[in-house]
Amino acid sequence: MQQVIYVLNGPNLNLLGKRQPEIYGTETLADIELKMRAKAKQQGLELDFFQSNHEGAIVDKIHEAREMAAGIIINPAAYSHTSVAILDALNTFDAPVIEVHISNIHQREAFRHHSWVSSRAEGVIAGLGTLGYLLALEYFASMPVAGA
Ligand code: CA2
């Protein structure tokens, strides 16, 4: 059975490619999903791609991942900097977590420098644009299949 990777996107990322291209580029979230699905197919991985503007919906999706996912790629967006609830949910998830930020949060306002999620993540990719999502997927493709 194919391993499923959950790709979770936080608030306002549904507006990618429609505003602030100087920070976030011109690709839409649908463009990212298409590219990730193409790469996942090559790598024999299945994706569950999700975006929500609601903290609780993201927490619920992480709970679902506990039973369903071999890993999580998460861009928690603004919740990175505020959400202990998302950190607590991720701490109940046993498989690897990779945190992705399109922009380099460390070059931006001070309030973006700290992410609650980073303490749980196996790796953090920031500042490489939307390529970061594909690199995160590469990480999962390079991992040995459990039980093999
Ligand atoms: O760089 C990232 O990926 C962020 O997670 C994006 C978040 C921001 O709060 C984090 O500090 C860094 C913001 C996502 C909002 O995306 C927009 C896209 C287009 C137009 C407006 C917002």
Short mmCIF file of N, CA and C and ligand atoms in Angstrom, two decimals, residues 10-21 23-24 75-81 100-105 108-109 111-112 127 133, ligand 1:
data_model
loop_
_atom_site.label_atom_id
_atom_site.label_comp_id
_atom_site.label_asym_id
_atom_site.label_seq_id
_atom_site.Cartn_x
_atom_site.Cartn_y
_atom_site.Cartn_z
N GLY A 10 -1.74 26.55 6.23
CA GLY A 10 -2.49 27.39 7.14
C GLY A 10 -3.14 28.60 6.49
N PRO A 11 -3.56 29.55 7.33
CA PRO A 11 -4.41 30.64 6.90
C PRO A 11 -3.79 31.55 5.84
N ASN A 12 -4.63 31.94 4.92
CA ASN A 12 -4.34 32.90 3.84
C ASN A 12 -3.51 32.31 2.71
N LEU A 13 -3.03 31.10 2.87
CA LEU A 13 -2.25 30.50 1.78
C LEU A 13 -3.13 30.20 0.56
N ASN A 14 -4.45 30.21 0.74
CA ASN A 14 -5.35 30.10 -0.41
C ASN A 14 -5.24 31.33 -1.33
N LEU A 15 -4.61 32.41 -0.83
CA LEU A 15 -4.45 33.62 -1.65
C LEU A 15 -3.11 33.68 -2.37
N LEU A 16 -2.31 32.63 -2.22
CA LEU A 16 -1.00 32.61 -2.89
C LEU A 16 -1.15 32.89 -4.38
N GLY A 17 -0.21 33.69 -4.89
CA GLY A 17 -0.22 34.00 -6.32
C GLY A 17 -1.19 35.11 -6.68
N LYS A 18 -2.00 35.53 -5.70
CA LYS A 18 -3.02 36.55 -5.99
C LYS A 18 -2.68 37.89 -5.36
N ARG A 19 -1.85 37.90 -4.32
CA ARG A 19 -1.42 39.12 -3.63
C ARG A 19 0.04 38.94 -3.23
N GLN A 20 0.73 40.04 -2.97
CA GLN A 20 2.10 40.05 -2.44
C GLN A 20 3.07 39.10 -3.18
N PRO A 21 3.13 39.17 -4.52
CA PRO A 21 4.05 38.27 -5.24
C PRO A 21 5.52 38.55 -4.92
N ILE A 23 6.78 38.83 -2.08
CA ILE A 23 7.15 38.00 -0.92
C ILE A 23 6.93 36.52 -1.23
N TYR A 24 5.77 36.20 -1.80
CA TYR A 24 5.39 34.79 -1.90
C TYR A 24 5.43 34.22 -3.32
N ASN A 75 2.94 23.95 6.30
CA ASN A 75 3.21 25.39 6.35
C ASN A 75 2.10 25.97 7.20
N PRO A 76 2.36 26.17 8.48
CA PRO A 76 1.30 26.63 9.37
C PRO A 76 0.96 28.11 9.17
N ALA A 77 1.72 28.78 8.28
CA ALA A 77 1.51 30.22 8.00
C ALA A 77 1.54 31.00 9.32
N ALA A 78 0.62 31.94 9.52
CA ALA A 78 0.69 32.78 10.73
C ALA A 78 0.56 31.98 12.02
N TYR A 79 -0.08 30.81 11.94
CA TYR A 79 -0.21 29.98 13.16
C TYR A 79 1.14 29.44 13.63
N SER A 80 2.15 29.47 12.76
CA SER A 80 3.50 29.08 13.19
C SER A 80 3.90 29.87 14.43
N HIS A 81 3.53 31.14 14.42
CA HIS A 81 4.04 32.09 15.41
C HIS A 81 3.14 32.21 16.64
N VAL A 100 7.55 23.95 6.39
CA VAL A 100 7.96 24.72 5.21
C VAL A 100 7.45 26.16 5.32
N HIS A 101 8.33 27.09 5.01
CA HIS A 101 7.92 28.49 4.81
C HIS A 101 8.43 28.96 3.47
N ILE A 102 7.57 29.60 2.72
CA ILE A 102 7.96 30.09 1.40
C ILE A 102 8.99 31.21 1.55
N SER A 103 8.73 32.12 2.46
CA SER A 103 9.66 33.24 2.70
C SER A 103 10.65 32.85 3.80
N ASN A 104 11.73 33.61 3.87
CA ASN A 104 12.69 33.40 4.96
C ASN A 104 12.20 34.19 6.17
N ILE A 105 11.54 33.49 7.08
CA ILE A 105 10.90 34.16 8.22
C ILE A 105 11.93 34.88 9.10
N ARG A 108 12.52 38.55 8.16
CA ARG A 108 11.32 39.38 8.20
C ARG A 108 11.11 39.97 9.60
N GLU A 109 9.90 40.43 9.90
CA GLU A 109 9.62 41.06 11.19
C GLU A 109 9.98 40.10 12.34
N PHE A 111 8.46 39.24 14.95
CA PHE A 111 7.42 38.31 15.43
C PHE A 111 7.34 37.04 14.59
N ARG A 112 7.97 37.04 13.41
CA ARG A 112 7.96 35.83 12.58
C ARG A 112 9.17 34.93 12.85
N GLY A 127 12.46 30.11 3.02
CA GLY A 127 13.11 31.08 2.15
C GLY A 127 13.44 30.58 0.76
N TYR A 133 8.41 23.08 -0.72
CA TYR A 133 7.43 21.99 -0.61
C TYR A 133 7.95 20.73 -1.30
O1 CA2 B 1 6.63 32.27 4.31
C1 CA2 B 1 5.67 31.55 4.62
O2 CA2 B 1 5.38 30.53 4.01
C2 CA2 B 1 4.74 31.97 5.77
O3 CA2 B 1 4.37 30.81 6.48
C3 CA2 B 1 3.54 32.62 5.13
C4 CA2 B 1 2.56 33.22 6.15
C5 CA2 B 1 3.29 34.10 7.16
O4 CA2 B 1 2.37 34.50 8.16
C6 CA2 B 1 4.45 33.38 7.80
O5 CA2 B 1 5.10 34.29 8.68
C7 CA2 B 1 5.44 32.91 6.74
C8 CA2 B 1 1.52 34.07 5.44
C9 CA2 B 1 0.75 33.35 4.40
C10 CA2 B 1 -0.13 34.36 3.74
O6 CA2 B 1 -0.06 34.15 2.37
C11 CA2 B 1 -0.48 35.15 1.56
C12 CA2 B 1 -0.37 34.91 0.23
C13 CA2 B 1 -0.75 35.86 -0.66
C14 CA2 B 1 -1.29 37.05 -0.22
C15 CA2 B 1 -1.42 37.28 1.12
C16 CA2 B 1 -1.02 36.32 2.02
#
